[in-house]
CSV table of C-alpha atoms and ligand atoms in Angstrom, one decimal:
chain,number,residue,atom,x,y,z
A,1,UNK,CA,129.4,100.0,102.2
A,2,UNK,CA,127.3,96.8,102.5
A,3,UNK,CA,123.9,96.9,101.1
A,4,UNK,CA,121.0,97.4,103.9
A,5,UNK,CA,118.1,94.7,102.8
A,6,UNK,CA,114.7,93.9,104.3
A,7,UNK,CA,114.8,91.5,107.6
A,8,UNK,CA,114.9,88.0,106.4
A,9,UNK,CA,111.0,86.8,106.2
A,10,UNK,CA,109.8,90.3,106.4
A,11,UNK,CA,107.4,91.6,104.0
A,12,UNK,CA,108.5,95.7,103.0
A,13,UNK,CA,105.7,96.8,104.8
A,14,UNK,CA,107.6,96.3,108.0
A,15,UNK,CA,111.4,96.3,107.7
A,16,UNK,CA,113.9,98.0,109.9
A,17,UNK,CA,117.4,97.3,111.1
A,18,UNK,CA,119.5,98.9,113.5
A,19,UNK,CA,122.3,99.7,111.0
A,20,UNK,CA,120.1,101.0,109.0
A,21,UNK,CA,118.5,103.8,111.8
A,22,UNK,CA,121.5,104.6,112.7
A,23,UNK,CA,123.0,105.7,109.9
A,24,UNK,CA,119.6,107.5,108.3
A,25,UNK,CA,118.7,109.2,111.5
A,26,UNK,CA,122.1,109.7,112.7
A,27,UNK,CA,124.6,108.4,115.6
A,28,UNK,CA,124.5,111.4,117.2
A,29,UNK,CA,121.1,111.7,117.7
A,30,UNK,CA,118.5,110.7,121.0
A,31,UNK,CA,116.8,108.3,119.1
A,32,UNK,CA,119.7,106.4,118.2
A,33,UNK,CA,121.6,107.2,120.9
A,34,UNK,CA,118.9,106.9,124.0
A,35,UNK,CA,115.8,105.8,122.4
A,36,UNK,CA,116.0,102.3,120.4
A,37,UNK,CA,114.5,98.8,121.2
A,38,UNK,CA,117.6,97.0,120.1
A,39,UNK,CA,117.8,93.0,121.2
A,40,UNK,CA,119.7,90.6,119.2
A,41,UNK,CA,117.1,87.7,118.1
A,42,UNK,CA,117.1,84.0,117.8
A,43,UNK,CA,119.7,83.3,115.2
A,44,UNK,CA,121.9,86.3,116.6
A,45,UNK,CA,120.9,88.8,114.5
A,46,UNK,CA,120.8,92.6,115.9
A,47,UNK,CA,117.7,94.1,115.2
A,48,UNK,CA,115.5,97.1,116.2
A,49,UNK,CA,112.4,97.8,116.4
A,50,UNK,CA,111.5,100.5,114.1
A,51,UNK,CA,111.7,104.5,115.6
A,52,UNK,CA,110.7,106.4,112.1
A,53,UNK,CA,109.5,105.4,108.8
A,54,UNK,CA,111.8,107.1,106.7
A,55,UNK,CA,114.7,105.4,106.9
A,56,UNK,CA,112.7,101.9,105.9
A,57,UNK,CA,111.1,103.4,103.1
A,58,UNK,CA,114.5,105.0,101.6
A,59,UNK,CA,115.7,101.2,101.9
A,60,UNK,CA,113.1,99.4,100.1
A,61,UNK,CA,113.0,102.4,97.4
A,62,UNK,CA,116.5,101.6,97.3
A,63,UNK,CA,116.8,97.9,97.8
A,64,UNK,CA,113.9,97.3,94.4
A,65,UNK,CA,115.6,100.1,92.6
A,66,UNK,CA,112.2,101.8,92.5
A,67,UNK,CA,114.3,104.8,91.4
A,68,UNK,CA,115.2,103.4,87.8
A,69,UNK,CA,111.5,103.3,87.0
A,70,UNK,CA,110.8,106.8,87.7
A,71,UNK,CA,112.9,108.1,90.3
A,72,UNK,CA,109.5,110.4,91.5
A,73,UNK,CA,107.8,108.3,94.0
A,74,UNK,CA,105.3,109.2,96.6
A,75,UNK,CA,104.2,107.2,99.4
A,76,UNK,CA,102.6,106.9,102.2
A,77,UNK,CA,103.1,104.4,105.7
A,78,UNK,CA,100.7,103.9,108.5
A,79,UNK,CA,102.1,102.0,111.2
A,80,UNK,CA,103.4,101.7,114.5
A,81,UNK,CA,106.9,103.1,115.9
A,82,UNK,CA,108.7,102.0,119.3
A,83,UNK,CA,111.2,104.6,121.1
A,84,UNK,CA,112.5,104.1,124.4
A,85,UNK,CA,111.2,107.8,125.7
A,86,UNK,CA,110.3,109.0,129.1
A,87,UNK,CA,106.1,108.7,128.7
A,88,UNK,CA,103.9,111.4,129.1
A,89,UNK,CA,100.9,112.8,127.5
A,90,UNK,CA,101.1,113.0,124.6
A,91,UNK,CA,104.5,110.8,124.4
A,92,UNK,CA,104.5,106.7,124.1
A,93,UNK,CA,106.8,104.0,123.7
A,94,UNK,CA,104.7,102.5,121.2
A,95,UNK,CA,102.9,105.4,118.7
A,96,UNK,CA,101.7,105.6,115.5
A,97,UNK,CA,102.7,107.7,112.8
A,98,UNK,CA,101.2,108.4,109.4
A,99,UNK,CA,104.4,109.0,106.9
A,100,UNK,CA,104.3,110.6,103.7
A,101,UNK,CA,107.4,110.7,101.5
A,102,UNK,CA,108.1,112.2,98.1
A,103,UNK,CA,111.3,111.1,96.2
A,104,UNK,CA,113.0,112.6,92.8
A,105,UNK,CA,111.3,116.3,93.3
A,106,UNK,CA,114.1,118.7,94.7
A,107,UNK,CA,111.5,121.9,94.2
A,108,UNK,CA,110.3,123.9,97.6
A,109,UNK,CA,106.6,123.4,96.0
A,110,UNK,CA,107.0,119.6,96.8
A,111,UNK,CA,107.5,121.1,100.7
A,112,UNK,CA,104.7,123.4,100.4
A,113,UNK,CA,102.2,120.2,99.4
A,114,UNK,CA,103.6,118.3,102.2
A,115,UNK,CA,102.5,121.3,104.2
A,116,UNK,CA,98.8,122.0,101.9
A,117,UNK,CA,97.7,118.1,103.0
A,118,UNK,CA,99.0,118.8,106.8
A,119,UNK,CA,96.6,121.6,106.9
A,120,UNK,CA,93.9,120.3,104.9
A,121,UNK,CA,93.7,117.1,107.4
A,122,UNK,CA,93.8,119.3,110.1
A,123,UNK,CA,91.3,121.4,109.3
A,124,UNK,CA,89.1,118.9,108.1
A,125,UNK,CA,89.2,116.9,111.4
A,126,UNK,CA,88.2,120.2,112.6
A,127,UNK,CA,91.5,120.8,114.5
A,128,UNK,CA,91.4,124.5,114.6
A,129,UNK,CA,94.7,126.3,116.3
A,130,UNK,CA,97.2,124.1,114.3
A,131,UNK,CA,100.0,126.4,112.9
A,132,UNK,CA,103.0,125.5,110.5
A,133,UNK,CA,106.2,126.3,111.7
A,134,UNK,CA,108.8,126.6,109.2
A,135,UNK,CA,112.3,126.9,108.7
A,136,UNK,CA,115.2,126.4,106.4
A,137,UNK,CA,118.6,124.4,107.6
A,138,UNK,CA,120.5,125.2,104.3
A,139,UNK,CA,122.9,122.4,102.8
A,140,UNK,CA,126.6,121.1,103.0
A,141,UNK,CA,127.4,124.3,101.1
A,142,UNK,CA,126.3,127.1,103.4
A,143,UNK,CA,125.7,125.3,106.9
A,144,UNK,CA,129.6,124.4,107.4
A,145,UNK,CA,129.6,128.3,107.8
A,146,UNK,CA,126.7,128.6,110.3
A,147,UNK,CA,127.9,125.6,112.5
A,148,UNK,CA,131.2,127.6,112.8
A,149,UNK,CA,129.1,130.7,113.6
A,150,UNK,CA,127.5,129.2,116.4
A,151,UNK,CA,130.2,127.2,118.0
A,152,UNK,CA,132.4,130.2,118.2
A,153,UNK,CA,128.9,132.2,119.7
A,154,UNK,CA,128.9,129.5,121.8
A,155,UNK,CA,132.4,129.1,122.8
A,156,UNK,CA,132.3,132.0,125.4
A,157,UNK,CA,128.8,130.6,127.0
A,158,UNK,CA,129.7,127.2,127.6
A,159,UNK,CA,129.0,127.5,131.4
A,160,UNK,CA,125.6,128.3,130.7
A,161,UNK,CA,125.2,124.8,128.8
A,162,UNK,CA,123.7,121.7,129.7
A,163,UNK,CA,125.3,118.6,129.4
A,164,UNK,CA,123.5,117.2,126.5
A,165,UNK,CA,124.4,120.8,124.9
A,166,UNK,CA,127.9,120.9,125.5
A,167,UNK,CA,128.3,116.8,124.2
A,168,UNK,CA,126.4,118.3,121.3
A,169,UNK,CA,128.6,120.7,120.3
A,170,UNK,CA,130.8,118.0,119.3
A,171,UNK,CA,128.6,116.2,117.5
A,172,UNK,CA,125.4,117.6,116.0
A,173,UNK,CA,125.5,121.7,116.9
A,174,UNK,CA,122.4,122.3,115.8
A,175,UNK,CA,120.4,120.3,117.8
A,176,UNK,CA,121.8,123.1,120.7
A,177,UNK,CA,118.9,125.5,119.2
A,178,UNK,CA,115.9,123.2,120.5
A,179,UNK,CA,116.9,121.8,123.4
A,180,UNK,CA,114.1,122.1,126.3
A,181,UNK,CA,116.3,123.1,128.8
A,182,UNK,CA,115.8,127.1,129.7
A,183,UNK,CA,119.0,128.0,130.3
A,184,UNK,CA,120.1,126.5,126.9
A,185,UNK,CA,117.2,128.3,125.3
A,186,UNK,CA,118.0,131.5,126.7
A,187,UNK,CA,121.3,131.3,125.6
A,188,UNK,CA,120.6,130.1,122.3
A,189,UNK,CA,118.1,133.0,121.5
A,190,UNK,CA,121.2,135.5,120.8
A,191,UNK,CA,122.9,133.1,118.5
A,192,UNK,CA,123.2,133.6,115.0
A,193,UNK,CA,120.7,133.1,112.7
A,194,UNK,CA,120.7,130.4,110.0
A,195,UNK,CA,119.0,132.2,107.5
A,196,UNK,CA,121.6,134.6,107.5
A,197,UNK,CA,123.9,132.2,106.4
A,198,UNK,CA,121.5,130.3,103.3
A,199,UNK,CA,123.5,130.1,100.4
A,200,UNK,CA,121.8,131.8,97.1
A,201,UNK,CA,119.9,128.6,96.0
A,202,UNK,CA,118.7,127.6,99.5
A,203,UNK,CA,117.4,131.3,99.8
A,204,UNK,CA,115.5,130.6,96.4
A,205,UNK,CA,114.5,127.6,98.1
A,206,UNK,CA,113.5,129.5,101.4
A,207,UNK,CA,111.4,132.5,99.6
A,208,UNK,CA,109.9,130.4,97.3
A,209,UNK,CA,108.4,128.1,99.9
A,210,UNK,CA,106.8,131.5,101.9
A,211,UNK,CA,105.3,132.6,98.8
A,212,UNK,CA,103.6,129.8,98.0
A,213,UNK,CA,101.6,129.6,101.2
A,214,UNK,CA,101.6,133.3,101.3
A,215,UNK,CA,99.3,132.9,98.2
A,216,UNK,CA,97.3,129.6,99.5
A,217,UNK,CA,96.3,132.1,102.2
A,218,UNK,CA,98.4,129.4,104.7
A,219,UNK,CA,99.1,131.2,108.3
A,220,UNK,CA,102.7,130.3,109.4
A,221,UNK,CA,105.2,130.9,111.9
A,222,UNK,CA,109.6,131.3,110.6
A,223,UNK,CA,111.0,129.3,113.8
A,224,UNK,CA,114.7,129.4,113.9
A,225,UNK,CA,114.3,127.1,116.5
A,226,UNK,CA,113.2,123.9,114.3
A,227,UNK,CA,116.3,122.2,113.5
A,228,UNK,CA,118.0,118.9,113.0
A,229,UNK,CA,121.7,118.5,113.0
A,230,UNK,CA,122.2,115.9,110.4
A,231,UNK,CA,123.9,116.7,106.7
A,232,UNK,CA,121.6,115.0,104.7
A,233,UNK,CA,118.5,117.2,106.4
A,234,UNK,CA,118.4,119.8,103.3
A,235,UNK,CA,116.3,123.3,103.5
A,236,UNK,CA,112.9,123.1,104.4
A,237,UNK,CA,112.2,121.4,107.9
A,238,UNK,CA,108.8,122.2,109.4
A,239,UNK,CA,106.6,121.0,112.0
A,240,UNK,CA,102.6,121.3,112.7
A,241,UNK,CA,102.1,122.7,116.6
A,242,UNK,CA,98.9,123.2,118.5
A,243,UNK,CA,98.3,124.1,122.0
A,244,UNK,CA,95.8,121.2,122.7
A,245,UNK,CA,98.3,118.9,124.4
A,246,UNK,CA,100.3,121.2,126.5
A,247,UNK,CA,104.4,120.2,126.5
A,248,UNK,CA,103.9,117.8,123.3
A,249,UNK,CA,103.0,120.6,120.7
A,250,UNK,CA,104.3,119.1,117.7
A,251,UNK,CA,101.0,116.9,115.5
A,252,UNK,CA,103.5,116.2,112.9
A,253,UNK,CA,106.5,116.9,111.7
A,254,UNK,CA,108.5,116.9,108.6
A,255,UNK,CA,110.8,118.8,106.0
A,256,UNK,CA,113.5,117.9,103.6
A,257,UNK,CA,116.5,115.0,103.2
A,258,UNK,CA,117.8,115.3,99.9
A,259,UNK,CA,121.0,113.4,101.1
A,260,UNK,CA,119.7,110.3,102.6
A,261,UNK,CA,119.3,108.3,99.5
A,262,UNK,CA,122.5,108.9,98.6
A,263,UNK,CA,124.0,108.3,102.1
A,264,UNK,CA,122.5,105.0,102.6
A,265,UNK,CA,124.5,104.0,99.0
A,266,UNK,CA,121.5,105.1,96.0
A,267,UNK,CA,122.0,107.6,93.8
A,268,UNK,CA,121.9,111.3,94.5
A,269,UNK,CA,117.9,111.5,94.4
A,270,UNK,CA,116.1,114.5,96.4
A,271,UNK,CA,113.3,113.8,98.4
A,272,UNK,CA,111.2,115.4,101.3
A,273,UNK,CA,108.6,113.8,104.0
A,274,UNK,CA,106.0,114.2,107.1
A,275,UNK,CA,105.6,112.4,109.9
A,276,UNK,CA,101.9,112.6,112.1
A,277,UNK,CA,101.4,111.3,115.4
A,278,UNK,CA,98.5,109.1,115.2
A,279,UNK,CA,98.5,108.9,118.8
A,280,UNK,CA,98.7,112.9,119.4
A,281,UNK,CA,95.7,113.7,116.5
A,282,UNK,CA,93.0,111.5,118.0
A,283,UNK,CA,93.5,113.0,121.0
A,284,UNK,CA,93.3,116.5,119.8
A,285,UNK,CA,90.7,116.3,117.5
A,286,UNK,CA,89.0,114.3,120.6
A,287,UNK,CA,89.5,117.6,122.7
A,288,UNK,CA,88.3,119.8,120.3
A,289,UNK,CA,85.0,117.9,119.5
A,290,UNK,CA,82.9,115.4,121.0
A,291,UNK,CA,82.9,112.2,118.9
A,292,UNK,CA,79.8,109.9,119.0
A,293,UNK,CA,80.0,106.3,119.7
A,294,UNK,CA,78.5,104.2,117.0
A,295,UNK,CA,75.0,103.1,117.1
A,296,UNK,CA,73.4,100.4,115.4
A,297,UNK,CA,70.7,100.5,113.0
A,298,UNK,CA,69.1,97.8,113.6
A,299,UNK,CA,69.2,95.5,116.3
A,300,UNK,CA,68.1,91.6,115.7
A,301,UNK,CA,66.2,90.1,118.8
A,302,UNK,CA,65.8,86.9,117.8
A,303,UNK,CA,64.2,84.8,120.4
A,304,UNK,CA,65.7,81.2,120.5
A,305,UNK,CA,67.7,79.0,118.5
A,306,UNK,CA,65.5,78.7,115.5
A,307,UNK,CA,65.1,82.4,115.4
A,308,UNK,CA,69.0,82.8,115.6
A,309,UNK,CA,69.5,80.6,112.6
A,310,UNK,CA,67.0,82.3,110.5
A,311,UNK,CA,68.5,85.7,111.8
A,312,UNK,CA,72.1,85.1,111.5
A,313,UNK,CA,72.4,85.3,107.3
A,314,UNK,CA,70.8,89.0,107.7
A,315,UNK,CA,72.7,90.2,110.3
A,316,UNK,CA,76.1,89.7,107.5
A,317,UNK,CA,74.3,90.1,104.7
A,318,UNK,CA,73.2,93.6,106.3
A,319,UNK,CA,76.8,94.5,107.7
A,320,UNK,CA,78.3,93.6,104.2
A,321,UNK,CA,76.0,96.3,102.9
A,322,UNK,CA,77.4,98.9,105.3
A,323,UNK,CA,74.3,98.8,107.7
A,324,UNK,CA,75.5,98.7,111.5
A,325,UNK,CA,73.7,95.9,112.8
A,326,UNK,CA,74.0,94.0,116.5
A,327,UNK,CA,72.7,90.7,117.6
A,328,UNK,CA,73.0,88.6,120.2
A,329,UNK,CA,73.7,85.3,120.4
A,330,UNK,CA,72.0,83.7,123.5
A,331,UNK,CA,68.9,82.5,124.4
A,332,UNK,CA,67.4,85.7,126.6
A,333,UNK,CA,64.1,86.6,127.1
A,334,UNK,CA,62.5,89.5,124.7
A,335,UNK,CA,62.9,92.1,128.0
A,336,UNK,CA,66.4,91.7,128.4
A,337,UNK,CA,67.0,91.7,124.7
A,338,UNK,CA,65.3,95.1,124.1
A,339,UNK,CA,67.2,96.3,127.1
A,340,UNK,CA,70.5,95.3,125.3
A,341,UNK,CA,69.0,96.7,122.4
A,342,UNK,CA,68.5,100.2,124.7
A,343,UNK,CA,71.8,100.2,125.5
A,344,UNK,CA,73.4,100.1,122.5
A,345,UNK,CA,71.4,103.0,121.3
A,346,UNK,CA,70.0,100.9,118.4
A,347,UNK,CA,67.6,103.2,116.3
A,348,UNK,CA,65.8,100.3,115.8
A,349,UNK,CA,64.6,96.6,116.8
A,350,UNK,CA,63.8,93.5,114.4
A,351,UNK,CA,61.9,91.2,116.5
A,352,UNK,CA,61.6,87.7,115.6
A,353,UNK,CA,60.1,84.9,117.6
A,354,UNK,CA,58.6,82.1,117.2
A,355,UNK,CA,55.1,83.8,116.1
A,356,UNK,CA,56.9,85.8,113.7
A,357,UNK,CA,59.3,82.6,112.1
A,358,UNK,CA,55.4,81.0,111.5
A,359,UNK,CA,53.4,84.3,110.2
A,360,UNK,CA,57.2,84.8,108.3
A,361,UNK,CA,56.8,88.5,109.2
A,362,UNK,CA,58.9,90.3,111.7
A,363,UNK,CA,58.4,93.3,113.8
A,364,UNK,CA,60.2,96.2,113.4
A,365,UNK,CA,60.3,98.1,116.4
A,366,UNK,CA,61.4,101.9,116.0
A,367,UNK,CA,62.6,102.9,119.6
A,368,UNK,CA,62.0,106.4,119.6
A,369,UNK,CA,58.4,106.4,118.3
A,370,UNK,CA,58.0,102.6,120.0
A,371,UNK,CA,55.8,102.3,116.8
A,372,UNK,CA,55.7,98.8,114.9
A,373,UNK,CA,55.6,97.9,111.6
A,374,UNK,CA,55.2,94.5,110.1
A,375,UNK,CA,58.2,93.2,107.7
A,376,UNK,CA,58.3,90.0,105.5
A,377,UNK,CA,61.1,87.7,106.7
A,378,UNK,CA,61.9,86.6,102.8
A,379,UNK,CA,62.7,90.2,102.1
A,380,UNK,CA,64.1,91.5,105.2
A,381,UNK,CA,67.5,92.5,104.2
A,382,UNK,CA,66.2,94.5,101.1
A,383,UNK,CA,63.7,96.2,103.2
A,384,UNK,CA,66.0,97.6,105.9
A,385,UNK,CA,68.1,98.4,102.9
A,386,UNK,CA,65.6,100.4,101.5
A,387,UNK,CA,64.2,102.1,104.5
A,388,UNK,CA,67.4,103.1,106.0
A,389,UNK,CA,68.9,104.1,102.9
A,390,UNK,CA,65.7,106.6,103.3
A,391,UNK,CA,66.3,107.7,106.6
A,392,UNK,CA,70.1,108.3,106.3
B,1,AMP,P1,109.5,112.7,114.5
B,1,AMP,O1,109.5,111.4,113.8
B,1,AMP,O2,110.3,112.7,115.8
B,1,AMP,O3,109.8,113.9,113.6
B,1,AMP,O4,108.0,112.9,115.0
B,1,AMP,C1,106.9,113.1,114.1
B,1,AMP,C2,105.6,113.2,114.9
B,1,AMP,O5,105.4,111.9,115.6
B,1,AMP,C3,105.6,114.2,116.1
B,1,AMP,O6,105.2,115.4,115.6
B,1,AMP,C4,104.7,113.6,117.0
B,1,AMP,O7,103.3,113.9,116.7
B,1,AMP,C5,104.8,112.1,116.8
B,1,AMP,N1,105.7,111.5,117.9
B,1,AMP,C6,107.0,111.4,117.9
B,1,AMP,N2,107.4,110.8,119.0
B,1,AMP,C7,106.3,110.4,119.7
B,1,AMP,C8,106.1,109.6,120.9
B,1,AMP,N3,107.0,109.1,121.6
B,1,AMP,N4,104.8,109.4,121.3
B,1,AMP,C9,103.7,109.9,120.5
B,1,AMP,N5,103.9,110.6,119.4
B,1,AMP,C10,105.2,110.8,119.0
């Protein structure tokens, strides 16, 4: 198996090759079958843009032998993904996803924090219908029995199948379970259950997990429906749902794949993940609460070029110290620059003309009370400081 390295001239931040997704998120899957931006560049090499995180981050934990250091490794990614799906709300070619992987811990508590920090974001964005949905796919020792379960349930229904279905049951079963289609989902709801089938340990694994947000007081929903057909997917699988963007319920997604280090050539090292849609939680948490623009502080009308000059130093110097400040840089009368000011929503105004550059004392204008108070220009920035530092 040849070893899968970072794109020549990439930094590890941004990596991906097509190899690489296609044997991490599997052949047989939409996204590597149906979804990839794959173009061969300049110097003829195949590349694609990247669909998922995971898959990069198992390679650079792989390709720096991270794992010999301390094979327990958590990270997280924030970046942009590209798949080749039909758009709709909710769903983009280009999206953003915010990853979080743990490596080297094979316990169901490591699934359950996943989970804990899903929630705990949610709820502090003030997101407040999101729901866990869990479930439990087994592993190579007790699925090979449920796949054969459900492909001879299936067998007798093929008719009733769609045409993804039925190429599915060739080559990822599972996947059978959550397709959209409502014939395939009414036939699917009679079909054995996986967690009939979970092997003693992935039971363990299964119980375990429901305890532990049964006693973190976490509400959650056992979907037999959440699935993904690939070998190295392990146990827990779960996905955050709301009802805020209709079709496109899922915020984020995740669960375990204890075999994908080991498939893509490291060493048999567990590890578990989450995926949120960047894209999908802005606009929920913009449906379920009205979001202010920003406002400046402090608006600088500085009238003329002198003014400017003198002006310019506080405007950074006031920015640097986390103070929203606006100013603009042309030569306008006072009128038009308090109507700027206005529109903006500036809480304030720092007028300097030339009167003020010769007295070296501005005015500061408060635009609510229209009341104005005299401020020395050698000690402007340390005054706003002071007085807003007051008022926050
Ligand atoms: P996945 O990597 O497919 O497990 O997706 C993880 C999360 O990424 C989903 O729960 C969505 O919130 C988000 N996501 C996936 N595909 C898209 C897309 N095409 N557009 C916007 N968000 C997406």
């Amino acid at each position: 198996m040849t070893s899968i390295r970072a794109i020549k001239g990439f930094k590890d931040i941004l990596p991906g090759e097509t190899e690489l997704f296609a044997r991490s998120i599997g052949e047989a899957t939409d996204i590597v079958e149906k979804e990839m931006y794959t173009f061969t560049d300049r110097s003829g090499d195949l590349l694609t843009m990247r669909p998922e995180a995971t898959a990069a981050v198992v390679r650079a934990y792989l390709q720096h032998k991270i794992y010999a250091q301390d094979p327990i490794q958590k990270y997280y990614t924030i970046g942009p993904m590209f798949r080749r799906e039909r758009p709709q709300k909710g769903r983009y070619r280009q999206f953003y996803q915010i990853n979080a992987e743990i490596f080297g811990v094979a316990s169901p508590y490591a699934d359950v924090q996943l989970i804990v920090m899903l929630v705990e974001l949610l709820g502090r964005l003030g997101v407040t219908d999101a729901k866990p949905h869990v479930n439990s796919l087994g592993c190579p020792a007790c699925r090979p029995d449920y796949r054969r379960a459900l492909l001879d349930f299936l067998a007798s229904r093929e008719a009733r199948l769609c045409p993804d279905c039925l190429r599915r049951r060739e080559t990822n079963p599972l996947r059978i379970l959550d397709c959209k289609v409502p014939r395939c989902r009414e036939t699917s709801l009679e079909a054995p259950e996986l967690a009939a089938f979970l092997c003693p340990e992935c039971r363990t694994h299964f119980d375990t997990l429901q305890q532990a947000l049964d006693e973190l007081g976490i509400a959650y929903v056992i979907d037999k429906r959440l699935v993904r057909g690939l070998d190295y997917y392990s146990r827990t699988t779960f996905e955050i749902q709301t009802t805020a963007l209709g079709a496109q319920s899922a915020v984020a997604g995740g669960g375990r794949y204890d075999g994908l280090v080991k498939t893509l050539g490291g060493p048999d090292i567990p590890a578990t993940g989450f995926a949120i849609g960047f894209d999908r939680l802005a606009e929920i948490v913009a449906a379920e609460r009205q979001i202010e623009p920003a406002v400046p502080k402090v608006f600088i009308a500085a009238l003329g070029a002198e003014a400017q000059a003198r002006a310019f130093p506080w405007l950074t110097a006031l920015n640097r110290r986390g103070i929203a400040a606006e100013m603009l840089f042309e030569d306008k009368s006072l009128k038009s620059l308090m109507k700027r000011a206005g529109k903006l929503g500036a809480r304030h105004v720092l007028i300097i003309g030339e009167n003020e550059l010769a007295a070296d004392t501005g005015q500061l204008r408060n635009m609510a009370t229209r009341e104005q108070t005299p401020l020395a220009l050698e000690r402007v920035v340390e005054e706003l400081q002071q007085r807003f530092r007051e008022t926050v």
